[in-house]
């Protein structure tokens, strides 16, 4: 619900489009780019989509498999937006023990 409120506020107050991704789905999109014969987009195209949107909303942070690759990929996405002064919103969930 909070993520929906952030998306609505981005549009209503600032006229900015927002994009909502569960973290697991975003990582799946990146993984799908590895299959060069069947992929529908490249990692650079995914990055470009993340760069174009006014507000990036990532949901269920902490529910993805914590691997070095996943951490690196997510850091790169955040760092790209940070360096370009673009906002993001994340909903963090505690990992199950």
Short mmCIF file of N, CA and C in Angstrom, two decimals:
data_model
loop_
_atom_site.label_atom_id
_atom_site.label_comp_id
_atom_site.label_asym_id
_atom_site.label_seq_id
_atom_site.Cartn_x
_atom_site.Cartn_y
_atom_site.Cartn_z
N UNK A 1 0.81 -1.18 0.00
CA UNK A 1 0.00 0.00 0.00
C UNK A 1 0.86 1.26 0.00
N UNK A 2 1.94 1.25 0.79
CA UNK A 2 2.83 2.40 0.85
C UNK A 2 3.47 2.68 -0.50
N UNK A 3 3.84 1.62 -1.21
CA UNK A 3 4.44 1.79 -2.53
C UNK A 3 3.45 2.45 -3.48
N UNK A 4 2.19 2.06 -3.41
CA UNK A 4 1.15 2.66 -4.27
C UNK A 4 0.99 4.14 -3.94
N UNK A 5 1.05 4.48 -2.66
CA UNK A 5 0.95 5.88 -2.25
C UNK A 5 2.12 6.69 -2.79
N UNK A 6 3.31 6.12 -2.78
CA UNK A 6 4.49 6.81 -3.31
C UNK A 6 4.34 7.05 -4.81
N UNK A 7 3.83 6.07 -5.53
CA UNK A 7 3.63 6.21 -6.97
C UNK A 7 2.59 7.29 -7.24
N UNK A 8 1.49 7.26 -6.51
CA UNK A 8 0.44 8.27 -6.70
C UNK A 8 0.97 9.67 -6.41
N UNK A 9 1.73 9.82 -5.32
CA UNK A 9 2.28 11.13 -4.96
C UNK A 9 3.26 11.63 -6.01
N UNK A 10 4.06 10.75 -6.57
CA UNK A 10 5.01 11.15 -7.61
C UNK A 10 4.27 11.73 -8.80
N UNK A 11 3.15 11.14 -9.16
CA UNK A 11 2.37 11.64 -10.30
C UNK A 11 1.59 12.89 -9.93
N UNK A 12 0.87 12.82 -8.82
CA UNK A 12 -0.02 13.92 -8.42
C UNK A 12 0.75 15.20 -8.10
N UNK A 13 1.83 15.07 -7.35
CA UNK A 13 2.57 16.26 -6.90
C UNK A 13 3.61 16.75 -7.89
N UNK A 14 4.21 15.83 -8.62
CA UNK A 14 5.37 16.21 -9.44
C UNK A 14 5.21 15.88 -10.92
N UNK A 15 4.11 15.24 -11.29
CA UNK A 15 3.91 14.89 -12.69
C UNK A 15 4.91 13.86 -13.20
N UNK A 16 5.48 13.08 -12.29
CA UNK A 16 6.49 12.09 -12.65
C UNK A 16 5.86 10.71 -12.79
N UNK A 17 6.26 10.01 -13.83
CA UNK A 17 5.86 8.61 -13.96
C UNK A 17 6.70 7.77 -13.01
N UNK A 18 6.13 6.69 -12.53
CA UNK A 18 6.83 5.79 -11.62
C UNK A 18 6.76 4.38 -12.19
N UNK A 19 7.70 3.56 -11.79
CA UNK A 19 7.72 2.16 -12.20
C UNK A 19 7.87 1.31 -10.95
N UNK A 20 7.01 0.31 -10.82
CA UNK A 20 6.99 -0.58 -9.67
C UNK A 20 7.55 -1.93 -10.07
N UNK A 21 8.51 -2.43 -9.31
CA UNK A 21 9.07 -3.76 -9.52
C UNK A 21 9.22 -4.47 -8.19
N UNK A 22 8.71 -5.68 -8.04
CA UNK A 22 9.22 -6.51 -6.96
C UNK A 22 10.70 -6.80 -7.28
N UNK A 23 11.55 -6.76 -6.29
CA UNK A 23 12.98 -6.96 -6.51
C UNK A 23 13.25 -8.27 -7.24
N UNK A 24 12.54 -9.32 -6.86
CA UNK A 24 12.73 -10.63 -7.49
C UNK A 24 12.44 -10.54 -9.00
N UNK A 25 11.41 -9.82 -9.38
CA UNK A 25 11.07 -9.69 -10.80
C UNK A 25 12.13 -8.89 -11.56
N UNK A 26 12.65 -7.84 -10.93
CA UNK A 26 13.70 -7.06 -11.59
C UNK A 26 14.94 -7.92 -11.82
N UNK A 27 15.33 -8.70 -10.81
CA UNK A 27 16.48 -9.58 -10.98
C UNK A 27 16.22 -10.64 -12.04
N UNK A 28 14.98 -11.12 -12.14
CA UNK A 28 14.63 -12.09 -13.19
C UNK A 28 14.78 -11.47 -14.57
N UNK A 29 14.42 -10.22 -14.70
CA UNK A 29 14.60 -9.54 -15.99
C UNK A 29 16.07 -9.49 -16.37
N UNK A 30 16.92 -9.16 -15.41
CA UNK A 30 18.35 -9.14 -15.69
C UNK A 30 18.87 -10.54 -16.04
N UNK A 31 18.42 -11.55 -15.31
CA UNK A 31 18.86 -12.93 -15.60
C UNK A 31 18.46 -13.34 -17.01
N UNK A 32 17.27 -12.94 -17.44
CA UNK A 32 16.79 -13.31 -18.77
C UNK A 32 17.65 -12.73 -19.88
N UNK A 33 18.41 -11.70 -19.59
CA UNK A 33 19.28 -11.11 -20.61
C UNK A 33 20.51 -11.97 -20.89
N UNK A 34 20.79 -12.95 -20.04
CA UNK A 34 21.94 -13.83 -20.24
C UNK A 34 21.74 -14.77 -21.42
N UNK A 35 20.50 -15.12 -21.71
CA UNK A 35 20.18 -16.06 -22.79
C UNK A 35 20.13 -15.30 -24.11
N UNK A 36 21.27 -15.19 -24.78
CA UNK A 36 21.38 -14.34 -25.96
C UNK A 36 20.47 -14.77 -27.10
N UNK A 37 20.14 -16.06 -27.20
CA UNK A 37 19.29 -16.53 -28.29
C UNK A 37 17.82 -16.20 -28.08
N UNK A 38 17.37 -16.19 -26.83
CA UNK A 38 15.95 -16.02 -26.54
C UNK A 38 15.61 -14.72 -25.81
N UNK A 39 16.58 -13.90 -25.54
CA UNK A 39 16.29 -12.70 -24.75
C UNK A 39 15.50 -11.67 -25.57
N UNK A 40 14.70 -10.90 -24.86
CA UNK A 40 13.91 -9.86 -25.51
C UNK A 40 14.50 -8.47 -25.25
N UNK A 41 15.51 -8.41 -24.36
CA UNK A 41 16.17 -7.14 -24.08
C UNK A 41 17.58 -7.42 -23.56
N UNK A 42 18.40 -6.39 -23.60
CA UNK A 42 19.77 -6.48 -23.10
C UNK A 42 19.84 -5.84 -21.72
N UNK A 43 20.91 -6.11 -20.96
CA UNK A 43 21.05 -5.45 -19.66
C UNK A 43 21.04 -3.92 -19.81
N UNK A 44 21.62 -3.43 -20.89
CA UNK A 44 21.65 -1.99 -21.12
C UNK A 44 20.24 -1.42 -21.33
N UNK A 45 19.37 -2.20 -21.97
CA UNK A 45 18.00 -1.75 -22.16
C UNK A 45 17.23 -1.72 -20.84
N UNK A 46 17.48 -2.70 -19.99
CA UNK A 46 16.84 -2.69 -18.66
C UNK A 46 17.34 -1.47 -17.90
N UNK A 47 18.64 -1.22 -17.91
CA UNK A 47 19.21 -0.05 -17.24
C UNK A 47 18.59 1.24 -17.77
N UNK A 48 18.42 1.33 -19.08
CA UNK A 48 17.85 2.54 -19.68
C UNK A 48 16.42 2.76 -19.21
N UNK A 49 15.65 1.69 -19.06
CA UNK A 49 14.28 1.82 -18.56
C UNK A 49 14.29 2.33 -17.12
N UNK A 50 15.21 1.83 -16.32
CA UNK A 50 15.30 2.27 -14.94
C UNK A 50 15.75 3.73 -14.85
N UNK A 51 16.53 4.16 -15.81
CA UNK A 51 17.04 5.53 -15.84
C UNK A 51 15.96 6.51 -16.30
N UNK A 52 15.07 6.08 -17.21
CA UNK A 52 14.06 6.97 -17.78
C UNK A 52 12.91 7.29 -16.84
N UNK A 53 12.59 6.40 -15.94
CA UNK A 53 11.42 6.59 -15.10
C UNK A 53 11.70 7.62 -14.00
N UNK A 54 10.68 8.44 -13.71
CA UNK A 54 10.86 9.49 -12.70
C UNK A 54 11.11 8.94 -11.31
N UNK A 55 10.34 7.94 -10.90
CA UNK A 55 10.49 7.33 -9.57
C UNK A 55 10.52 5.82 -9.74
N UNK A 56 11.53 5.20 -9.20
CA UNK A 56 11.65 3.74 -9.22
C UNK A 56 11.22 3.20 -7.86
N UNK A 57 10.23 2.31 -7.85
CA UNK A 57 9.73 1.71 -6.61
C UNK A 57 10.08 0.23 -6.63
N UNK A 58 10.90 -0.20 -5.68
CA UNK A 58 11.28 -1.60 -5.56
C UNK A 58 10.63 -2.18 -4.31
N UNK A 59 9.92 -3.26 -4.49
CA UNK A 59 9.15 -3.87 -3.41
C UNK A 59 9.77 -5.20 -2.99
N UNK A 60 9.54 -5.56 -1.76
CA UNK A 60 9.99 -6.84 -1.20
C UNK A 60 11.51 -6.99 -1.17
N UNK A 61 12.20 -5.87 -0.93
CA UNK A 61 13.65 -5.93 -0.77
C UNK A 61 13.94 -6.84 0.41
N UNK A 62 14.83 -7.77 0.24
CA UNK A 62 15.18 -8.71 1.31
C UNK A 62 14.56 -10.08 1.11
N UNK A 63 13.64 -10.20 0.16
CA UNK A 63 13.04 -11.51 -0.11
C UNK A 63 13.75 -12.22 -1.27
N UNK A 64 14.67 -11.55 -1.91
CA UNK A 64 15.42 -12.17 -3.01
C UNK A 64 16.57 -13.01 -2.44
N UNK A 65 17.07 -13.92 -3.25
CA UNK A 65 18.22 -14.72 -2.84
C UNK A 65 19.44 -13.80 -2.76
N UNK A 66 20.05 -13.74 -1.60
CA UNK A 66 21.19 -12.85 -1.38
C UNK A 66 22.46 -13.49 -1.93
N UNK A 67 22.73 -13.20 -3.18
CA UNK A 67 23.97 -13.68 -3.80
C UNK A 67 24.83 -12.49 -4.14
N UNK A 68 26.10 -12.73 -4.37
CA UNK A 68 27.00 -11.64 -4.75
C UNK A 68 26.51 -10.98 -6.04
N UNK A 69 26.04 -11.79 -7.01
CA UNK A 69 25.56 -11.23 -8.27
C UNK A 69 24.34 -10.33 -8.04
N UNK A 70 23.37 -10.79 -7.24
CA UNK A 70 22.15 -10.01 -6.99
C UNK A 70 22.50 -8.70 -6.28
N UNK A 71 23.36 -8.78 -5.28
CA UNK A 71 23.76 -7.56 -4.56
C UNK A 71 24.47 -6.58 -5.48
N UNK A 72 25.35 -7.10 -6.33
CA UNK A 72 26.07 -6.24 -7.28
C UNK A 72 25.12 -5.59 -8.28
N UNK A 73 24.18 -6.37 -8.81
CA UNK A 73 23.23 -5.86 -9.80
C UNK A 73 22.35 -4.77 -9.20
N UNK A 74 21.84 -5.01 -7.98
CA UNK A 74 20.97 -4.03 -7.33
C UNK A 74 21.75 -2.78 -6.94
N UNK A 75 22.99 -2.96 -6.48
CA UNK A 75 23.82 -1.79 -6.16
C UNK A 75 24.04 -0.95 -7.42
N UNK A 76 24.32 -1.60 -8.53
CA UNK A 76 24.55 -0.87 -9.78
C UNK A 76 23.32 -0.06 -10.18
N UNK A 77 22.13 -0.64 -10.01
CA UNK A 77 20.89 0.08 -10.35
C UNK A 77 20.71 1.30 -9.44
N UNK A 78 20.92 1.12 -8.14
CA UNK A 78 20.79 2.24 -7.21
C UNK A 78 21.85 3.29 -7.46
N UNK A 79 23.07 2.85 -7.67
CA UNK A 79 24.17 3.78 -7.89
C UNK A 79 23.94 4.62 -9.14
N UNK A 80 23.44 3.99 -10.21
CA UNK A 80 23.15 4.70 -11.45
C UNK A 80 22.14 5.82 -11.18
N UNK A 81 21.07 5.50 -10.46
CA UNK A 81 20.05 6.51 -10.16
C UNK A 81 20.59 7.58 -9.22
N UNK A 82 21.39 7.18 -8.24
CA UNK A 82 21.96 8.14 -7.30
C UNK A 82 22.86 9.14 -8.02
N UNK A 83 23.75 8.65 -8.88
CA UNK A 83 24.67 9.53 -9.61
C UNK A 83 23.94 10.49 -10.53
N UNK A 84 22.77 10.09 -11.02
CA UNK A 84 22.00 10.94 -11.92
C UNK A 84 20.94 11.77 -11.17
N UNK A 85 20.93 11.67 -9.84
CA UNK A 85 20.01 12.45 -9.04
C UNK A 85 18.55 12.03 -9.17
N UNK A 86 18.32 10.75 -9.46
CA UNK A 86 16.97 10.22 -9.65
C UNK A 86 16.49 9.53 -8.37
N UNK A 87 15.24 9.74 -7.99
CA UNK A 87 14.74 9.16 -6.74
C UNK A 87 14.34 7.70 -6.88
N UNK A 88 14.31 7.02 -5.76
CA UNK A 88 13.80 5.65 -5.69
C UNK A 88 13.15 5.47 -4.32
N UNK A 89 12.36 4.44 -4.25
CA UNK A 89 11.67 4.08 -3.01
C UNK A 89 11.77 2.58 -2.91
N UNK A 90 12.11 2.10 -1.72
CA UNK A 90 12.19 0.66 -1.53
C UNK A 90 11.43 0.26 -0.28
N UNK A 91 10.80 -0.89 -0.36
CA UNK A 91 10.11 -1.44 0.80
C UNK A 91 10.93 -2.65 1.24
N UNK A 92 11.54 -2.53 2.39
CA UNK A 92 12.47 -3.55 2.88
C UNK A 92 11.73 -4.52 3.80
N UNK A 93 11.94 -5.78 3.56
CA UNK A 93 11.39 -6.82 4.42
C UNK A 93 12.54 -7.56 5.08
N UNK A 94 12.35 -7.95 6.32
CA UNK A 94 13.38 -8.73 7.00
C UNK A 94 13.47 -10.11 6.40
N UNK A 95 14.67 -10.60 6.29
CA UNK A 95 14.88 -11.97 5.80
C UNK A 95 14.43 -12.98 6.84
N UNK A 96 13.89 -14.08 6.38
CA UNK A 96 13.55 -15.16 7.30
C UNK A 96 14.84 -15.76 7.85
N UNK A 97 14.87 -16.10 9.14
CA UNK A 97 16.11 -16.65 9.73
C UNK A 97 16.47 -18.00 9.15
#
